[in-house]
mmCIF file of C-alpha atoms in Angstrom:
data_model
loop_
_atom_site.group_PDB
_atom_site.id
_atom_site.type_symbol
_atom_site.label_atom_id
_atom_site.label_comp_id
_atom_site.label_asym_id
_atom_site.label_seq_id
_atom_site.Cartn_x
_atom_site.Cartn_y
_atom_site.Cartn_z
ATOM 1 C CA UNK A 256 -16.109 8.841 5.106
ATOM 2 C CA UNK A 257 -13.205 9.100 7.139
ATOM 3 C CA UNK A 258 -10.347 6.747 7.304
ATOM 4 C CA UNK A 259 -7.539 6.196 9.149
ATOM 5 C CA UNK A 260 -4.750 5.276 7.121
ATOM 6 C CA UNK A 261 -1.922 5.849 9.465
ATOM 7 C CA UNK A 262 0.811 8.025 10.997
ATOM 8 C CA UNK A 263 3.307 10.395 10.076
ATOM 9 C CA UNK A 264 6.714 8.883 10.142
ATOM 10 C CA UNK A 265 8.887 11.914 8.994
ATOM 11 C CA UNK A 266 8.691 15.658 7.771
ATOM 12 C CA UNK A 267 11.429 17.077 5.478
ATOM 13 C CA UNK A 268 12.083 21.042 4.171
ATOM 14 C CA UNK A 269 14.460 21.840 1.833
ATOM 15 C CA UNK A 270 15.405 25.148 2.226
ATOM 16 C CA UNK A 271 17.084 25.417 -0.253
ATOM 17 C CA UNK A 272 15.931 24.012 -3.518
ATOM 18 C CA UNK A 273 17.920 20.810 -4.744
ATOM 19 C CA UNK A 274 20.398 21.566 -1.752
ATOM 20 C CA UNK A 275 20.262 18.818 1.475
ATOM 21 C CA UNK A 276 17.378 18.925 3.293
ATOM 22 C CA UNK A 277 16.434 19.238 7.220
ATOM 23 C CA UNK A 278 14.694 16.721 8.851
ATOM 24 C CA UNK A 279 12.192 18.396 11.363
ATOM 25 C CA UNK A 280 10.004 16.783 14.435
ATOM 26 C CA UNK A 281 7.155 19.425 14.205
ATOM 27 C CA UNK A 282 6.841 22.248 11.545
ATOM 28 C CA UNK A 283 4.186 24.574 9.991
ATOM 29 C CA UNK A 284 2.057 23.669 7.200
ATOM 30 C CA UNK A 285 0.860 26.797 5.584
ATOM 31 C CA UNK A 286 -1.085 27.822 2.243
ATOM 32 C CA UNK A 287 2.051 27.315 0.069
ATOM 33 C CA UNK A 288 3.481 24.257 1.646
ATOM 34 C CA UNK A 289 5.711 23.517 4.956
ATOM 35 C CA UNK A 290 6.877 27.215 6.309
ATOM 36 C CA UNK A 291 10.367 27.925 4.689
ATOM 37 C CA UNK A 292 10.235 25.230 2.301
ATOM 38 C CA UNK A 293 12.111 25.700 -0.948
ATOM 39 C CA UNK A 294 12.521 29.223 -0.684
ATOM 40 C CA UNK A 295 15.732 29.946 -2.529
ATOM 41 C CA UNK A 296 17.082 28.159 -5.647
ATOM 42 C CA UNK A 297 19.707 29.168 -7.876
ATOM 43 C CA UNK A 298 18.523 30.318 -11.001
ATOM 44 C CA UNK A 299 21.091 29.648 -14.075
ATOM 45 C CA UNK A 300 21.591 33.068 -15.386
ATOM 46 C CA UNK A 301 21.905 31.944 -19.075
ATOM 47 C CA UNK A 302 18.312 29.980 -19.141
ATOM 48 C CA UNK A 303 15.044 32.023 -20.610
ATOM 49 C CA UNK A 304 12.633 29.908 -20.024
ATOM 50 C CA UNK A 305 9.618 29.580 -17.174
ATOM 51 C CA UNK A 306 11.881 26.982 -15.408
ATOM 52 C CA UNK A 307 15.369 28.488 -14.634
ATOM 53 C CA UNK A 308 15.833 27.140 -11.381
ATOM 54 C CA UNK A 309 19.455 24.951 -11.047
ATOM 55 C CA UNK A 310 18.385 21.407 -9.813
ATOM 56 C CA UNK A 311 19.874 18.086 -8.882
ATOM 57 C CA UNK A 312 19.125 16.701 -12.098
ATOM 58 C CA UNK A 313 21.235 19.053 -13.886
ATOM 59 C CA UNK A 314 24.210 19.312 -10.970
ATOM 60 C CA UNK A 315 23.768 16.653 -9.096
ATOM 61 C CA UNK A 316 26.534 18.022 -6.709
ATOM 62 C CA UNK A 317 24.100 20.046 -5.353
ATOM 63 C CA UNK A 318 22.623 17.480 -2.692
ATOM 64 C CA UNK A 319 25.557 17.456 -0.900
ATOM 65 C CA UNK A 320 25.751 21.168 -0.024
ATOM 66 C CA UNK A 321 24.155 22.201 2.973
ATOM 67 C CA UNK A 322 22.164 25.295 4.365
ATOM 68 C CA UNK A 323 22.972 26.616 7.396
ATOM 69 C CA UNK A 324 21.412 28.817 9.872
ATOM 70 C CA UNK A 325 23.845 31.109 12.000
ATOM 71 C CA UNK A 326 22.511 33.003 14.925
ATOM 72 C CA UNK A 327 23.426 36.250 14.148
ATOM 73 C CA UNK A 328 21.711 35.701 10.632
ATOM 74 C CA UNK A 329 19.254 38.738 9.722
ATOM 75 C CA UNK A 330 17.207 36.384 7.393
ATOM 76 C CA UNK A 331 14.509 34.182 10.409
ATOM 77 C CA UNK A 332 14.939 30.937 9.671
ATOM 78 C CA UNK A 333 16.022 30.524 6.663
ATOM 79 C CA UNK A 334 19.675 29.912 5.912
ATOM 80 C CA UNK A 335 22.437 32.601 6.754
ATOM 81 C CA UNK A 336 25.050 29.900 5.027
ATOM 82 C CA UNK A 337 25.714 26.880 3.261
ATOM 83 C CA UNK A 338 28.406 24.519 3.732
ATOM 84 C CA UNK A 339 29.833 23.155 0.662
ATOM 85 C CA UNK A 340 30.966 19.343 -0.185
ATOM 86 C CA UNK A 341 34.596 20.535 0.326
ATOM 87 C CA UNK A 342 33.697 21.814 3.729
ATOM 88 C CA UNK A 343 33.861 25.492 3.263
ATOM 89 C CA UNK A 344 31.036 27.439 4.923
ATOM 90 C CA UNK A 345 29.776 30.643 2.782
ATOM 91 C CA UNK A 346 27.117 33.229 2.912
ATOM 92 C CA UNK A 347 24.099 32.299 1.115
ATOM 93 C CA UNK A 348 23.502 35.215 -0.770
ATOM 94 C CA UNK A 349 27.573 35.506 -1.448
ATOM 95 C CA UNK A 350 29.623 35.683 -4.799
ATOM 96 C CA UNK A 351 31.964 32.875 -3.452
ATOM 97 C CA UNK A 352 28.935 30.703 -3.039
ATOM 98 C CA UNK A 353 27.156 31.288 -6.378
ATOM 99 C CA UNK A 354 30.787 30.891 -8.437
ATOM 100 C CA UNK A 355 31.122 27.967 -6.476
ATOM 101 C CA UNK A 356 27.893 26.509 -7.823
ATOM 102 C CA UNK A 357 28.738 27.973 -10.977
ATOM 103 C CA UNK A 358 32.138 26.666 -11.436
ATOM 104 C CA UNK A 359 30.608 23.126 -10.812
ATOM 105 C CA UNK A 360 28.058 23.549 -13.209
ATOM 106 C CA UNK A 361 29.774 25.239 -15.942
ATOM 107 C CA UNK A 362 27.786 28.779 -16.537
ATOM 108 C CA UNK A 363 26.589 31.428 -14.084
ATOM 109 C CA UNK A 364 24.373 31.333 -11.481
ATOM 110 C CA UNK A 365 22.368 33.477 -9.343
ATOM 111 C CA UNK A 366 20.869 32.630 -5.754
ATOM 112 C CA UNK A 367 16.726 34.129 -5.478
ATOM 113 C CA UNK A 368 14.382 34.036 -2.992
ATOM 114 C CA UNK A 369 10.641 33.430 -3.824
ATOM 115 C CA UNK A 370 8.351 34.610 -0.789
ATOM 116 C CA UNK A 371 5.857 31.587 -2.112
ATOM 117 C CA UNK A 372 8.311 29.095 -3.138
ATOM 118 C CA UNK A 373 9.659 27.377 -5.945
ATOM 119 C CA UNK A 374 8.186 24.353 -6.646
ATOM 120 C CA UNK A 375 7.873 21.933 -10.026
ATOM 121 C CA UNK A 376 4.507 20.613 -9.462
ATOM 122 C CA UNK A 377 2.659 21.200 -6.336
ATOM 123 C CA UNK A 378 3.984 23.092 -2.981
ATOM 124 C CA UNK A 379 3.658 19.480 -0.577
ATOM 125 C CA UNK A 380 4.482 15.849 -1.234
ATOM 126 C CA UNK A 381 4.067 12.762 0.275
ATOM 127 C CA UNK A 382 4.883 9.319 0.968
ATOM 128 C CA UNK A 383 4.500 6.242 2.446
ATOM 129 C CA UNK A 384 6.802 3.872 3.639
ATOM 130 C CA UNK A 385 6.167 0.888 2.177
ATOM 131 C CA UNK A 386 6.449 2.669 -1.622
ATOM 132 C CA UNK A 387 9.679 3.436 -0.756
ATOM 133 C CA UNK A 388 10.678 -0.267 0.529
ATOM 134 C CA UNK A 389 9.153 -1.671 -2.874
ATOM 135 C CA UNK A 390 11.109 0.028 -4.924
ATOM 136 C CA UNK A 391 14.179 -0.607 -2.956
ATOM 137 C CA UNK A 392 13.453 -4.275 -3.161
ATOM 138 C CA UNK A 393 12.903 -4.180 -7.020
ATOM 139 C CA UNK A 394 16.018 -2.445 -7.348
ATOM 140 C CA UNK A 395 18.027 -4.921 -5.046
ATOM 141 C CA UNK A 396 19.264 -2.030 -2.815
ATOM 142 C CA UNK A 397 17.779 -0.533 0.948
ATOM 143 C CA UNK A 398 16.954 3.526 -0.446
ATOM 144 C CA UNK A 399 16.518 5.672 2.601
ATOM 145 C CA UNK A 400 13.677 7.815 1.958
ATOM 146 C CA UNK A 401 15.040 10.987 1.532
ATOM 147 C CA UNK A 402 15.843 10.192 -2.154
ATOM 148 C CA UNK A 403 12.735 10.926 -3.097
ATOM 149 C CA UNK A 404 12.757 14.196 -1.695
ATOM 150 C CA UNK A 405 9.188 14.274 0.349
ATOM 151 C CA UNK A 406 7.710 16.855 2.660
ATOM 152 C CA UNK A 407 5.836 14.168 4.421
ATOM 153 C CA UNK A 408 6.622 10.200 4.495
ATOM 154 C CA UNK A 409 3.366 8.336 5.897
ATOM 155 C CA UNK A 410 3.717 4.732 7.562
ATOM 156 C CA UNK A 411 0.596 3.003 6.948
ATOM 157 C CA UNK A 412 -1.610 0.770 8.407
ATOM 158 C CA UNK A 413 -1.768 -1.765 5.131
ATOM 159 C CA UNK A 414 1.507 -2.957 3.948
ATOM 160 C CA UNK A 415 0.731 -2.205 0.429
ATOM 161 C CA UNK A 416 3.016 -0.413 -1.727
ATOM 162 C CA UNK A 417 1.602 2.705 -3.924
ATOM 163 C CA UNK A 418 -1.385 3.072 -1.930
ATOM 164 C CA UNK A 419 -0.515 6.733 -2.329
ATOM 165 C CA UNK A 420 -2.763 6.496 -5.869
ATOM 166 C CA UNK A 421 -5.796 5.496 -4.368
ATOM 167 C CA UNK A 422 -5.692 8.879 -2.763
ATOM 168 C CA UNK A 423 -6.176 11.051 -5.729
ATOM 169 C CA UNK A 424 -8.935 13.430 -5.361
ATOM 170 C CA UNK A 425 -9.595 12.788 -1.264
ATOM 171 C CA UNK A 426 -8.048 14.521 1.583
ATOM 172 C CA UNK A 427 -5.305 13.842 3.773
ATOM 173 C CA UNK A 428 -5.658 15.184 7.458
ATOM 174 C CA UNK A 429 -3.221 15.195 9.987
ATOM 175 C CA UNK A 430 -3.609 14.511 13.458
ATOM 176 C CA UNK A 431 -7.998 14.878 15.056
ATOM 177 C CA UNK A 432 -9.810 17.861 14.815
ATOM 178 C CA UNK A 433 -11.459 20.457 13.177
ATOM 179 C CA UNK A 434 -8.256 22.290 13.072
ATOM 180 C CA UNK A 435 -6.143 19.203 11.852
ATOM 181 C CA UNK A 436 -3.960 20.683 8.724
ATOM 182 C CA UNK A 437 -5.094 18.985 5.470
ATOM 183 C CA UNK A 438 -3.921 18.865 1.504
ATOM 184 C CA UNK A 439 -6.177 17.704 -1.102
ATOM 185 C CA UNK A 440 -4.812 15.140 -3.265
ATOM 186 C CA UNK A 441 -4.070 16.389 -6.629
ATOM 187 C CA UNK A 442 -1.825 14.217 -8.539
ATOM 188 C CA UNK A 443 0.774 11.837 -8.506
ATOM 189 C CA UNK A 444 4.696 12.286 -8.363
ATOM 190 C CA UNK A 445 6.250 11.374 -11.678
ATOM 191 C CA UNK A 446 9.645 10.749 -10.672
ATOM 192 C CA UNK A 447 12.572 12.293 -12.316
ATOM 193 C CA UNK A 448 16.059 11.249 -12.571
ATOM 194 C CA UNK A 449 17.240 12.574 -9.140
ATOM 195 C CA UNK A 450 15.683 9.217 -7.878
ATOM 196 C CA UNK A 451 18.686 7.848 -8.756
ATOM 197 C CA UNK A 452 21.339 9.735 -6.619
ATOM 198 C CA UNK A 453 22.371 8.325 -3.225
ATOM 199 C CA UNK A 454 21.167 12.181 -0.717
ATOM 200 C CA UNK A 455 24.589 12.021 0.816
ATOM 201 C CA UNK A 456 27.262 11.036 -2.174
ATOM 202 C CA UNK A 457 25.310 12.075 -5.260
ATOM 203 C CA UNK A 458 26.366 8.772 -6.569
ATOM 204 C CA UNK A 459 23.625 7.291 -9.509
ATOM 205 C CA UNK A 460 22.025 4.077 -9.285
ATOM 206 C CA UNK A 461 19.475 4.194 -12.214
ATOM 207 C CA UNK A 462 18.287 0.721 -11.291
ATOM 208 C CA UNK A 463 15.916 2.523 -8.737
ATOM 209 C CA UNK A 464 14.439 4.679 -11.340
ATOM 210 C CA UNK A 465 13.891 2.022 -13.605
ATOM 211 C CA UNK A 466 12.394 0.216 -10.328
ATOM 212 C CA UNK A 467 10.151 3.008 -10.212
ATOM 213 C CA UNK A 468 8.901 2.358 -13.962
ATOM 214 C CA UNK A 469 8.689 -1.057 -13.978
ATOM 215 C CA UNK A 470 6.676 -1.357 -10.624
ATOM 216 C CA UNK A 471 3.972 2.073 -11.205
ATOM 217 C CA UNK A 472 4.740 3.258 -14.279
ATOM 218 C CA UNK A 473 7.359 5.736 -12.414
ATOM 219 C CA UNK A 474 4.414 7.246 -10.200
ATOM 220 C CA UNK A 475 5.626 6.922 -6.592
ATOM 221 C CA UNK A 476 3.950 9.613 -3.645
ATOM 222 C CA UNK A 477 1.551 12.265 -4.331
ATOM 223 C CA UNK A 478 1.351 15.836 -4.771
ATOM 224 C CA UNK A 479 -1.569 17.980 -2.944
ATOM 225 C CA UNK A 480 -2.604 21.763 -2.272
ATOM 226 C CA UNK A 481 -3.037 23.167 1.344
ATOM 227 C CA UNK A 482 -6.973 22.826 2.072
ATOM 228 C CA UNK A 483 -6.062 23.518 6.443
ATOM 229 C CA UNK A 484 -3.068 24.873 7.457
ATOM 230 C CA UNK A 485 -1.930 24.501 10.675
ATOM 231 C CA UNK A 486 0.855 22.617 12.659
ATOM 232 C CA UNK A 487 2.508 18.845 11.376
ATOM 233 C CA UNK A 488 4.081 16.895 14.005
ATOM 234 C CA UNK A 489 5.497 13.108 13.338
ATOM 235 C CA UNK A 490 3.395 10.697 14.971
ATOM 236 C CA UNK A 491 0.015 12.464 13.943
ATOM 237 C CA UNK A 492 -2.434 10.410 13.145
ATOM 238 C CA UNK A 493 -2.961 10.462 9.088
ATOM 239 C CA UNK A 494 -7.012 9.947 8.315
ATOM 240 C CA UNK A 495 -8.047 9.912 4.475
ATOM 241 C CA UNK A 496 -12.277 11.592 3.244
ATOM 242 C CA UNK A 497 -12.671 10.685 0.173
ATOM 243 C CA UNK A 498 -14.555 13.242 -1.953
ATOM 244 C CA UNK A 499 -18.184 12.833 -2.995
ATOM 245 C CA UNK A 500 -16.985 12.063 -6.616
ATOM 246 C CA UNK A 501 -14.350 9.529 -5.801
ATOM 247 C CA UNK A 502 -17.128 8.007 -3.562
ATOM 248 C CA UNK A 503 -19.865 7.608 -6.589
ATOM 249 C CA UNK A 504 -17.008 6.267 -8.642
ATOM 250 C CA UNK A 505 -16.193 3.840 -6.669
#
């Protein structure tokens, strides 16, 4: 059965993994998440493991630099530059940018570009608005969304917080018609410590992420695969189909 469940309220990309993001009014949903989505990351040079990739959680400086795109750039639309919290605009791909990033994080650093992203768990997220507003009220602060770093942030039509986990195993669609774009719900987003750090200062607060804990066991939004690509736009209608399973459990 279909559902309508409600509308699309905002799409983020981050081009640049960990770095600000870019809030967008239509964008591309393709088989490995938004178009241009997490493409580069730094990787720290010194780490071995499957996981390299510098984040926010390790340099939490990194939120406030920003990717830039320059029109005489060779590289589409992905970044050309990044502008960095002193103000100081380099080349993405430049040494003064990664021993920037290196200096603040203490060992070396090298900027890569991953044709199919790089992503922790899943390559789209999502959530709704009223998540977001619950754990701002449990933490006794207003959290603008974007700390929680979604690709897609869903105003419903119930005013219930964490609705997001009674979506687990259906399918989200976006605007009506065959050729809507559409993840399958996968999982749910265990929230890490980057909760905690304001998008614009990198200042901590770990009373959200303890919000988080205390209100759904840190689970806040949901993870998905692409099932239907095709084009996003805020104000899309947002319909839920439960799958056949779900349905006979329930």
């Amino acid at each position: 059965m279909l559902i309508e469940i409600g509308h699309v309220d905002a799409i983020f990309r981050y081009p640049v993994k960990s770095m600000a993001g870019e809030r967008l009014d239509i964008a591309n949903l393709g088989w490995h998440g938004l178009d241009r989505d997490r493409r580069l990351a730094f990787r720290r040079m010194d780490n071995r493991s499957g996981m390299p990739w510098l984040t926010a959680s390790k340099l939490p400086d990194l939120l406030r630099f920003a990717p830039q795109r320059r029109e005489d750039g060779a590289q589409g639309d992905l970044p050309t530059h990044v502008r960095t919290p002193d103000g100081e605009v380099m080349p993405v791909f430049g040494e003064d940018l990664a021993a920037e990033v290196g200096r603040r994080y203490g060992a070396p650093v090298e900027m890569m570009q991953l044709r199919h992203g790089i992503f922790d768990e899943a390559s789209i997220s999502v959530i709704a608005t009223d998540t977001v507003r619950e754990i701002g009220r449990l933490a006794g602060r207003s959290l603008d969304v974007r700390r929680f770093r979604p690709n897609v942030v869903v105003r419903s039509l119930r005013s219930v917080p964490f609705q997001e986990d009674e979506w687990l195993g259906g399918v989200l669609s976006f605007g009506e018609g065959d050729d809507a774009p559409a993840i399958t719900v996968t999982m749910r987003d265990i929230r890490c410590s980057m909760l905690n750090l304001d998008p614009d200062t990198a200042a901590p607060a770990p009373e959200v992420m303890k919000a988080a804990v205390r209100a759904n066991q840190n689970n806040a939004g949901i993870y998905g695969v692409v099932s239907r690509v095709g084009r996003l736009a805020v104000g899309q209608t947002t319909f839920l189909r439960a799958t056949t399973e779900k349905r006979e459990r329930g």
